Amino acid sequence: MQQQCPVHTQESVNATPQVESDNRPAIDYGGYFEDALNQLKGEGRYRTFKQLERKVGAFPIARDVERNRDVVIWCSNDYLGMGQHQSVLNAMHHALDDLGAGAGGTRNISGNHSVIVDLERELASLHHKDGALVFVCGYVANETTLNTLLSMLPGCVVFSDEKNHASMIQGIRNSRVKKQIFRHNDLAHLEELLKEEPLDTPKLIAFESVYSMDGDIAPIKEVCELAKKYNALTYLDEVHAVGMYGDHGAGVAERDQVMDKVDIIQGTFAKAYGVMGGYIAASREIIDVVRSYASGFIFTTALPPVLAAGALSSVRHLRQSQYERDQQQANVAYLKTRLREEGIPILDSVSHIIPVMVGDPALCKQASDLLLSEHYIYVQPINYPTVPKGGERLRVTPTPLHTREMQDALVAGLKDVFTRLNIRYASACPA
Ligand code: PLP
């Protein structure tokens, strides 16, 4: 969701006429920014970051720098611990030693190194598409691809799931095409909106596979069927799924055997692949048009070889290894069962994401702080506007490397803080 800054009316600007010593009217730039920050603070939305130091070989343990002690991380998006996998580290060391630190330019200005070309081939093959294109991050991949494609199609209408990520929303907004927001994962509503447009109007349906805050999964096959019926392209963000779903880690579309029905698959290397960078995989023309027109692809330095090498190694590893996926799913199943047994209110997610519902912003922050200070467990509080008011939660993401002892300690820690803070248990929690 977009962060809103306070609006300064002309009246409020005029209300305090001040002049500099040389008679220029004073403009209180700092004051405007302070006002914006104070608004966030007043609404309890001001973000502070914990300083945590990850240590190779210790995942999911990290150092809480402020308290100078080790804590167990329970909210990492390095979902499979690949950020410390030996094959990924080796590939990155080699790339750094052989090819240096940076890419040296945009893809057009000598930055088109061989590792990034190999990576794009690997991704195209992973997703069974003609081609792939790598971006500096998943946010830019979404923003610039959607903006470019939508702007290019005459009279295009975009259909966007109401829970889509900020990067998709921004790309859609920047394209200025007509947009229709459909209720989350609601096929009937999507069809109702699709029906309103003539069949010969270009259309694109933008949605995600795994939604990161609720952990629910889109009906990809059915969305693609609607897309076919109403002549629409499909754009699927698999950021929270690649590496983890499907026999080769290509995502939920692979698991559901519908990869060929999705026109554009978007992903990141920053979550289950443990590195950084984003990508799309699609048909030859789509890849070529984004490569040729997208500002966020053309006018920025290429992903450096060291990151591309790490990503390539991670993608290749998870293409052939099922071990991490199996172990993660086993841990997710165990933890969900244990949390339910203890009455801890969790959303009924069908993915690896377990939202523990608190339902109050202040309590959510206190629960997170208590878990850290007294149980040496870190799960960050998730408050409005990331989730709706009343939907405040702790978002737990078990990895293959969390041990049974760590999981039991998390359950005990949650029980303790829920009791001490008088947070409602499962019976009173909305499903
Ligand atoms: N899409 C979704 C659904 C996300 O949750 C995120 C990031 O958190 C992104 C895209 C952006 O990916 P990246 O972190 O690689 O920029």
PDB file of N, CA and C in Angstrom, residues 171-240:
ATOM      1  N   GLY A 171       3.471   0.214 -10.802  1.00  0.00           N
ATOM      2  CA  GLY A 171       3.630   0.044 -12.255  1.00  0.00           C
ATOM      3  C   GLY A 171       2.334   0.328 -12.988  1.00  0.00           C
ATOM      4  N   ILE A 172       1.239  -0.151 -12.408  1.00  0.00           N
ATOM      5  CA  ILE A 172      -0.090   0.066 -13.006  1.00  0.00           C
ATOM      6  C   ILE A 172      -0.432   1.553 -12.973  1.00  0.00           C
ATOM      7  N   ARG A 173      -0.178   2.167 -11.824  1.00  0.00           N
ATOM      8  CA  ARG A 173      -0.489   3.598 -11.662  1.00  0.00           C
ATOM      9  C   ARG A 173       0.311   4.420 -12.687  1.00  0.00           C
ATOM     10  N   ASN A 174       1.593   4.116 -12.815  1.00  0.00           N
ATOM     11  CA  ASN A 174       2.445   4.889 -13.727  1.00  0.00           C
ATOM     12  C   ASN A 174       2.013   4.745 -15.185  1.00  0.00           C
ATOM     13  N   SER A 175       1.392   3.623 -15.534  1.00  0.00           N
ATOM     14  CA  SER A 175       0.987   3.402 -16.932  1.00  0.00           C
ATOM     15  C   SER A 175      -0.232   4.256 -17.305  1.00  0.00           C
ATOM     16  N   ARG A 176      -0.994   4.670 -16.301  1.00  0.00           N
ATOM     17  CA  ARG A 176      -2.203   5.506 -16.462  1.00  0.00           C
ATOM     18  C   ARG A 176      -3.303   4.855 -17.300  1.00  0.00           C
ATOM     19  N   VAL A 177      -3.269   3.543 -17.440  1.00  0.00           N
ATOM     20  CA  VAL A 177      -4.359   2.887 -18.174  1.00  0.00           C
ATOM     21  C   VAL A 177      -5.552   2.716 -17.224  1.00  0.00           C
ATOM     22  N   LYS A 178      -6.689   2.393 -17.806  1.00  0.00           N
ATOM     23  CA  LYS A 178      -7.873   2.145 -16.973  1.00  0.00           C
ATOM     24  C   LYS A 178      -7.625   0.897 -16.122  1.00  0.00           C
ATOM     25  N   LYS A 179      -7.938   1.004 -14.830  1.00  0.00           N
ATOM     26  CA  LYS A 179      -7.728  -0.186 -13.985  1.00  0.00           C
ATOM     27  C   LYS A 179      -9.022  -0.594 -13.278  1.00  0.00           C
ATOM     28  N   GLN A 180      -9.150  -1.887 -13.131  1.00  0.00           N
ATOM     29  CA  GLN A 180     -10.276  -2.467 -12.402  1.00  0.00           C
ATOM     30  C   GLN A 180      -9.692  -3.339 -11.302  1.00  0.00           C
ATOM     31  N   ILE A 181     -10.061  -3.017 -10.051  1.00  0.00           N
ATOM     32  CA  ILE A 181      -9.532  -3.784  -8.916  1.00  0.00           C
ATOM     33  C   ILE A 181     -10.551  -4.873  -8.565  1.00  0.00           C
ATOM     34  N   PHE A 182     -10.119  -6.133  -8.614  1.00  0.00           N
ATOM     35  CA  PHE A 182     -11.080  -7.183  -8.226  1.00  0.00           C
ATOM     36  C   PHE A 182     -10.805  -7.650  -6.800  1.00  0.00           C
ATOM     37  N   ARG A 183     -11.904  -8.068  -6.138  1.00  0.00           N
ATOM     38  CA  ARG A 183     -11.776  -8.526  -4.752  1.00  0.00           C
ATOM     39  C   ARG A 183     -10.811  -9.708  -4.716  1.00  0.00           C
ATOM     40  N   HIS A 184     -10.084  -9.779  -3.602  1.00  0.00           N
ATOM     41  CA  HIS A 184      -8.981 -10.730  -3.495  1.00  0.00           C
ATOM     42  C   HIS A 184      -9.389 -12.172  -3.838  1.00  0.00           C
ATOM     43  N   ASN A 185      -8.720 -12.715  -4.849  1.00  0.00           N
ATOM     44  CA  ASN A 185      -8.927 -14.113  -5.279  1.00  0.00           C
ATOM     45  C   ASN A 185     -10.395 -14.420  -5.607  1.00  0.00           C
ATOM     46  N   ASP A 186     -11.174 -13.394  -5.961  1.00  0.00           N
ATOM     47  CA  ASP A 186     -12.611 -13.576  -6.193  1.00  0.00           C
ATOM     48  C   ASP A 186     -12.874 -13.696  -7.699  1.00  0.00           C
ATOM     49  N   LEU A 187     -13.028 -14.939  -8.147  1.00  0.00           N
ATOM     50  CA  LEU A 187     -13.169 -15.199  -9.589  1.00  0.00           C
ATOM     51  C   LEU A 187     -14.458 -14.605 -10.143  1.00  0.00           C
ATOM     52  N   ALA A 188     -15.532 -14.669  -9.339  1.00  0.00           N
ATOM     53  CA  ALA A 188     -16.822 -14.149  -9.816  1.00  0.00           C
ATOM     54  C   ALA A 188     -16.718 -12.644 -10.043  1.00  0.00           C
ATOM     55  N   HIS A 189     -16.057 -11.958  -9.116  1.00  0.00           N
ATOM     56  CA  HIS A 189     -15.912 -10.511  -9.270  1.00  0.00           C
ATOM     57  C   HIS A 189     -15.009 -10.183 -10.460  1.00  0.00           C
ATOM     58  N   LEU A 190     -13.948 -10.968 -10.615  1.00  0.00           N
ATOM     59  CA  LEU A 190     -13.049 -10.743 -11.764  1.00  0.00           C
ATOM     60  C   LEU A 190     -13.833 -10.905 -13.068  1.00  0.00           C
ATOM     61  N   GLU A 191     -14.640 -11.955 -13.134  1.00  0.00           N
ATOM     62  CA  GLU A 191     -15.393 -12.182 -14.375  1.00  0.00           C
ATOM     63  C   GLU A 191     -16.400 -11.061 -14.627  1.00  0.00           C
ATOM     64  N   GLU A 192     -17.044 -10.630 -13.554  1.00  0.00           N
ATOM     65  CA  GLU A 192     -18.011  -9.528 -13.678  1.00  0.00           C
ATOM     66  C   GLU A 192     -17.333  -8.299 -14.311  1.00  0.00           C
ATOM     67  N   LEU A 193     -16.128  -8.007 -13.858  1.00  0.00           N
ATOM     68  CA  LEU A 193     -15.412  -6.830 -14.381  1.00  0.00           C
ATOM     69  C   LEU A 193     -14.913  -7.072 -15.810  1.00  0.00           C
ATOM     70  N   LEU A 194     -14.452  -8.286 -16.080  1.00  0.00           N
ATOM     71  CA  LEU A 194     -13.961  -8.609 -17.435  1.00  0.00           C
ATOM     72  C   LEU A 194     -15.082  -8.467 -18.461  1.00  0.00           C
ATOM     73  N   LYS A 195     -16.272  -8.896 -18.050  1.00  0.00           N
ATOM     74  CA  LYS A 195     -17.446  -8.875 -18.930  1.00  0.00           C
ATOM     75  C   LYS A 195     -17.797  -7.469 -19.394  1.00  0.00           C
ATOM     76  N   GLU A 196     -17.449  -6.486 -18.564  1.00  0.00           N
ATOM     77  CA  GLU A 196     -17.819  -5.098 -18.877  1.00  0.00           C
ATOM     78  C   GLU A 196     -17.050  -4.540 -20.063  1.00  0.00           C
ATOM     79  N   GLU A 197     -15.926  -5.188 -20.409  1.00  0.00           N
ATOM     80  CA  GLU A 197     -15.082  -4.643 -21.484  1.00  0.00           C
ATOM     81  C   GLU A 197     -15.319  -5.431 -22.771  1.00  0.00           C
ATOM     82  N   PRO A 198     -15.290  -4.740 -23.932  1.00  0.00           N
ATOM     83  CA  PRO A 198     -15.453  -5.464 -25.192  1.00  0.00           C
ATOM     84  C   PRO A 198     -14.358  -6.513 -25.376  1.00  0.00           C
ATOM     85  N   LEU A 199     -14.686  -7.582 -26.101  1.00  0.00           N
ATOM     86  CA  LEU A 199     -13.724  -8.670 -26.284  1.00  0.00           C
ATOM     87  C   LEU A 199     -12.468  -8.211 -27.019  1.00  0.00           C
ATOM     88  N   ASP A 200     -12.610  -7.195 -27.874  1.00  0.00           N
ATOM     89  CA  ASP A 200     -11.426  -6.772 -28.639  1.00  0.00           C
ATOM     90  C   ASP A 200     -10.608  -5.683 -27.927  1.00  0.00           C
ATOM     91  N   THR A 201     -10.949  -5.401 -26.670  1.00  0.00           N
ATOM     92  CA  THR A 201     -10.117  -4.470 -25.877  1.00  0.00           C
ATOM     93  C   THR A 201      -8.943  -5.245 -25.281  1.00  0.00           C
ATOM     94  N   PRO A 202      -7.708  -4.769 -25.464  1.00  0.00           N
ATOM     95  CA  PRO A 202      -6.576  -5.446 -24.820  1.00  0.00           C
ATOM     96  C   PRO A 202      -6.711  -5.381 -23.296  1.00  0.00           C
ATOM     97  N   LYS A 203      -6.402  -6.510 -22.652  1.00  0.00           N
ATOM     98  CA  LYS A 203      -6.571  -6.590 -21.188  1.00  0.00           C
ATOM     99  C   LYS A 203      -5.402  -7.347 -20.581  1.00  0.00           C
ATOM    100  N   LEU A 204      -5.127  -7.051 -19.328  1.00  0.00           N
ATOM    101  CA  LEU A 204      -4.100  -7.805 -18.602  1.00  0.00           C
ATOM    102  C   LEU A 204      -4.583  -8.038 -17.176  1.00  0.00           C
ATOM    103  N   ILE A 205      -4.459  -9.282 -16.712  1.00  0.00           N
ATOM    104  CA  ILE A 205      -4.832  -9.598 -15.323  1.00  0.00           C
ATOM    105  C   ILE A 205      -3.535  -9.759 -14.521  1.00  0.00           C
ATOM    106  N   ALA A 206      -3.384  -8.931 -13.478  1.00  0.00           N
ATOM    107  CA  ALA A 206      -2.166  -8.970 -12.657  1.00  0.00           C
ATOM    108  C   ALA A 206      -2.504  -9.541 -11.288  1.00  0.00           C
ATOM    109  N   PHE A 207      -1.775 -10.578 -10.893  1.00  0.00           N
ATOM    110  CA  PHE A 207      -2.050 -11.201  -9.585  1.00  0.00           C
ATOM    111  C   PHE A 207      -0.808 -11.915  -9.077  1.00  0.00           C
ATOM    112  N   GLU A 208      -0.896 -12.402  -7.827  1.00  0.00           N
ATOM    113  CA  GLU A 208       0.233 -13.106  -7.216  1.00  0.00           C
ATOM    114  C   GLU A 208      -0.157 -14.562  -6.990  1.00  0.00           C
ATOM    115  N   SER A 209       0.831 -15.425  -6.834  1.00  0.00           N
ATOM    116  CA  SER A 209       0.490 -16.810  -6.511  1.00  0.00           C
ATOM    117  C   SER A 209       0.335 -16.949  -5.001  1.00  0.00           C
ATOM    118  N   VAL A 210       1.425 -16.759  -4.237  1.00  0.00           N
ATOM    119  CA  VAL A 210       1.331 -16.791  -2.778  1.00  0.00           C
ATOM    120  C   VAL A 210       1.282 -15.349  -2.278  1.00  0.00           C
ATOM    121  N   TYR A 211       0.242 -15.020  -1.524  1.00  0.00           N
ATOM    122  CA  TYR A 211       0.137 -13.669  -0.962  1.00  0.00           C
ATOM    123  C   TYR A 211       0.849 -13.654   0.381  1.00  0.00           C
ATOM    124  N   SER A 212       1.795 -12.727   0.506  1.00  0.00           N
ATOM    125  CA  SER A 212       2.785 -12.855   1.573  1.00  0.00           C
ATOM    126  C   SER A 212       2.256 -12.537   2.966  1.00  0.00           C
ATOM    127  N   MET A 213       1.168 -11.816   3.093  1.00  0.00           N
ATOM    128  CA  MET A 213       0.699 -11.472   4.443  1.00  0.00           C
ATOM    129  C   MET A 213      -0.298 -12.492   4.989  1.00  0.00           C
ATOM    130  N   ASP A 214      -1.138 -13.072   4.128  1.00  0.00           N
ATOM    131  CA  ASP A 214      -2.121 -14.067   4.591  1.00  0.00           C
ATOM    132  C   ASP A 214      -1.653 -15.498   4.305  1.00  0.00           C
ATOM    133  N   GLY A 215      -0.682 -15.639   3.411  1.00  0.00           N
ATOM    134  CA  GLY A 215      -0.180 -16.969   3.076  1.00  0.00           C
ATOM    135  C   GLY A 215      -1.161 -17.776   2.247  1.00  0.00           C
ATOM    136  N   ASP A 216      -2.145 -17.117   1.639  1.00  0.00           N
ATOM    137  CA  ASP A 216      -3.089 -17.856   0.794  1.00  0.00           C
ATOM    138  C   ASP A 216      -2.591 -17.881  -0.649  1.00  0.00           C
ATOM    139  N   ILE A 217      -3.230 -18.723  -1.468  1.00  0.00           N
ATOM    140  CA  ILE A 217      -2.723 -18.983  -2.822  1.00  0.00           C
ATOM    141  C   ILE A 217      -3.828 -18.736  -3.840  1.00  0.00           C
ATOM    142  N   ALA A 218      -3.471 -18.079  -4.942  1.00  0.00           N
ATOM    143  CA  ALA A 218      -4.463 -17.727  -5.977  1.00  0.00           C
ATOM    144  C   ALA A 218      -4.885 -18.957  -6.779  1.00  0.00           C
ATOM    145  N   PRO A 219      -6.137 -18.950  -7.261  1.00  0.00           N
ATOM    146  CA  PRO A 219      -6.586 -20.024  -8.169  1.00  0.00           C
ATOM    147  C   PRO A 219      -6.054 -19.733  -9.584  1.00  0.00           C
ATOM    148  N   ILE A 220      -4.808 -20.087  -9.821  1.00  0.00           N
ATOM    149  CA  ILE A 220      -4.126 -19.658 -11.063  1.00  0.00           C
ATOM    150  C   ILE A 220      -4.826 -20.239 -12.296  1.00  0.00           C
ATOM    151  N   LYS A 221      -5.156 -21.526 -12.219  1.00  0.00           N
ATOM    152  CA  LYS A 221      -5.771 -22.181 -13.386  1.00  0.00           C
ATOM    153  C   LYS A 221      -7.064 -21.458 -13.781  1.00  0.00           C
ATOM    154  N   GLU A 222      -7.887 -21.169 -12.785  1.00  0.00           N
ATOM    155  CA  GLU A 222      -9.192 -20.550 -13.068  1.00  0.00           C
ATOM    156  C   GLU A 222      -9.018 -19.119 -13.587  1.00  0.00           C
ATOM    157  N   VAL A 223      -8.045 -18.405 -13.044  1.00  0.00           N
ATOM    158  CA  VAL A 223      -7.799 -17.034 -13.538  1.00  0.00           C
ATOM    159  C   VAL A 223      -7.373 -17.115 -15.009  1.00  0.00           C
ATOM    160  N   CYS A 224      -6.532 -18.096 -15.324  1.00  0.00           N
ATOM    161  CA  CYS A 224      -6.067 -18.235 -16.718  1.00  0.00           C
ATOM    162  C   CYS A 224      -7.224 -18.621 -17.648  1.00  0.00           C
ATOM    163  N   GLU A 225      -8.149 -19.419 -17.135  1.00  0.00           N
ATOM    164  CA  GLU A 225      -9.312 -19.774 -17.958  1.00  0.00           C
ATOM    165  C   GLU A 225     -10.152 -18.538 -18.272  1.00  0.00           C
ATOM    166  N   LEU A 226     -10.332 -17.690 -17.251  1.00  0.00           N
ATOM    167  CA  LEU A 226     -11.074 -16.439 -17.480  1.00  0.00           C
ATOM    168  C   LEU A 226     -10.318 -15.550 -18.470  1.00  0.00           C
ATOM    169  N   ALA A 227      -9.007 -15.528 -18.320  1.00  0.00           N
ATOM    170  CA  ALA A 227      -8.178 -14.699 -19.215  1.00  0.00           C
ATOM    171  C   ALA A 227      -8.394 -15.141 -20.658  1.00  0.00           C
ATOM    172  N   LYS A 228      -8.426 -16.455 -20.853  1.00  0.00           N
ATOM    173  CA  LYS A 228      -8.611 -16.974 -22.216  1.00  0.00           C
ATOM    174  C   LYS A 228      -9.998 -16.592 -22.744  1.00  0.00           C
ATOM    175  N   LYS A 229     -11.005 -16.789 -21.889  1.00  0.00           N
ATOM    176  CA  LYS A 229     -12.384 -16.515 -22.299  1.00  0.00           C
ATOM    177  C   LYS A 229     -12.580 -15.048 -22.707  1.00  0.00           C
ATOM    178  N   TYR A 230     -11.887 -14.145 -21.990  1.00  0.00           N
ATOM    179  CA  TYR A 230     -12.115 -12.707 -22.242  1.00  0.00           C
ATOM    180  C   TYR A 230     -10.920 -12.044 -22.932  1.00  0.00           C
ATOM    181  N   ASN A 231     -10.045 -12.839 -23.537  1.00  0.00           N
ATOM    182  CA  ASN A 231      -8.945 -12.267 -24.337  1.00  0.00           C
ATOM    183  C   ASN A 231      -7.969 -11.421 -23.531  1.00  0.00           C
ATOM    184  N   ALA A 232      -7.538 -11.923 -22.392  1.00  0.00           N
ATOM    185  CA  ALA A 232      -6.625 -11.128 -21.557  1.00  0.00           C
ATOM    186  C   ALA A 232      -5.265 -11.810 -21.422  1.00  0.00           C
ATOM    187  N   LEU A 233      -4.227 -11.010 -21.234  1.00  0.00           N
ATOM    188  CA  LEU A 233      -2.917 -11.541 -20.861  1.00  0.00           C
ATOM    189  C   LEU A 233      -2.921 -11.796 -19.348  1.00  0.00           C
ATOM    190  N   THR A 234      -2.045 -12.706 -18.895  1.00  0.00           N
ATOM    191  CA  THR A 234      -1.930 -12.935 -17.447  1.00  0.00           C
ATOM    192  C   THR A 234      -0.516 -12.609 -16.981  1.00  0.00           C
ATOM    193  N   TYR A 235      -0.435 -11.905 -15.855  1.00  0.00           N
ATOM    194  CA  TYR A 235       0.843 -11.508 -15.252  1.00  0.00           C
ATOM    195  C   TYR A 235       0.852 -12.020 -13.821  1.00  0.00           C
ATOM    196  N   LEU A 236       1.749 -12.964 -13.533  1.00  0.00           N
ATOM    197  CA  LEU A 236       1.740 -13.627 -12.222  1.00  0.00           C
ATOM    198  C   LEU A 236       3.027 -13.356 -11.454  1.00  0.00           C
ATOM    199  N   ASP A 237       2.898 -12.740 -10.280  1.00  0.00           N
ATOM    200  CA  ASP A 237       4.028 -12.511  -9.375  1.00  0.00           C
ATOM    201  C   ASP A 237       4.193 -13.767  -8.524  1.00  0.00           C
ATOM    202  N   GLU A 238       5.339 -14.451  -8.718  1.00  0.00           N
ATOM    203  CA  GLU A 238       5.610 -15.686  -7.952  1.00  0.00           C
ATOM    204  C   GLU A 238       6.753 -15.464  -6.957  1.00  0.00           C
ATOM    205  N   VAL A 239       6.891 -14.189  -6.540  1.00  0.00           N
ATOM    206  CA  VAL A 239       7.993 -13.822  -5.651  1.00  0.00           C
ATOM    207  C   VAL A 239       8.052 -14.704  -4.389  1.00  0.00           C
ATOM    208  N   HIS A 240       6.879 -15.001  -3.792  1.00  0.00           N
ATOM    209  CA  HIS A 240       6.868 -15.787  -2.550  1.00  0.00           C
ATOM    210  C   HIS A 240       6.682 -17.280  -2.829  1.00  0.00           C
TER     211      HIS A 240
END
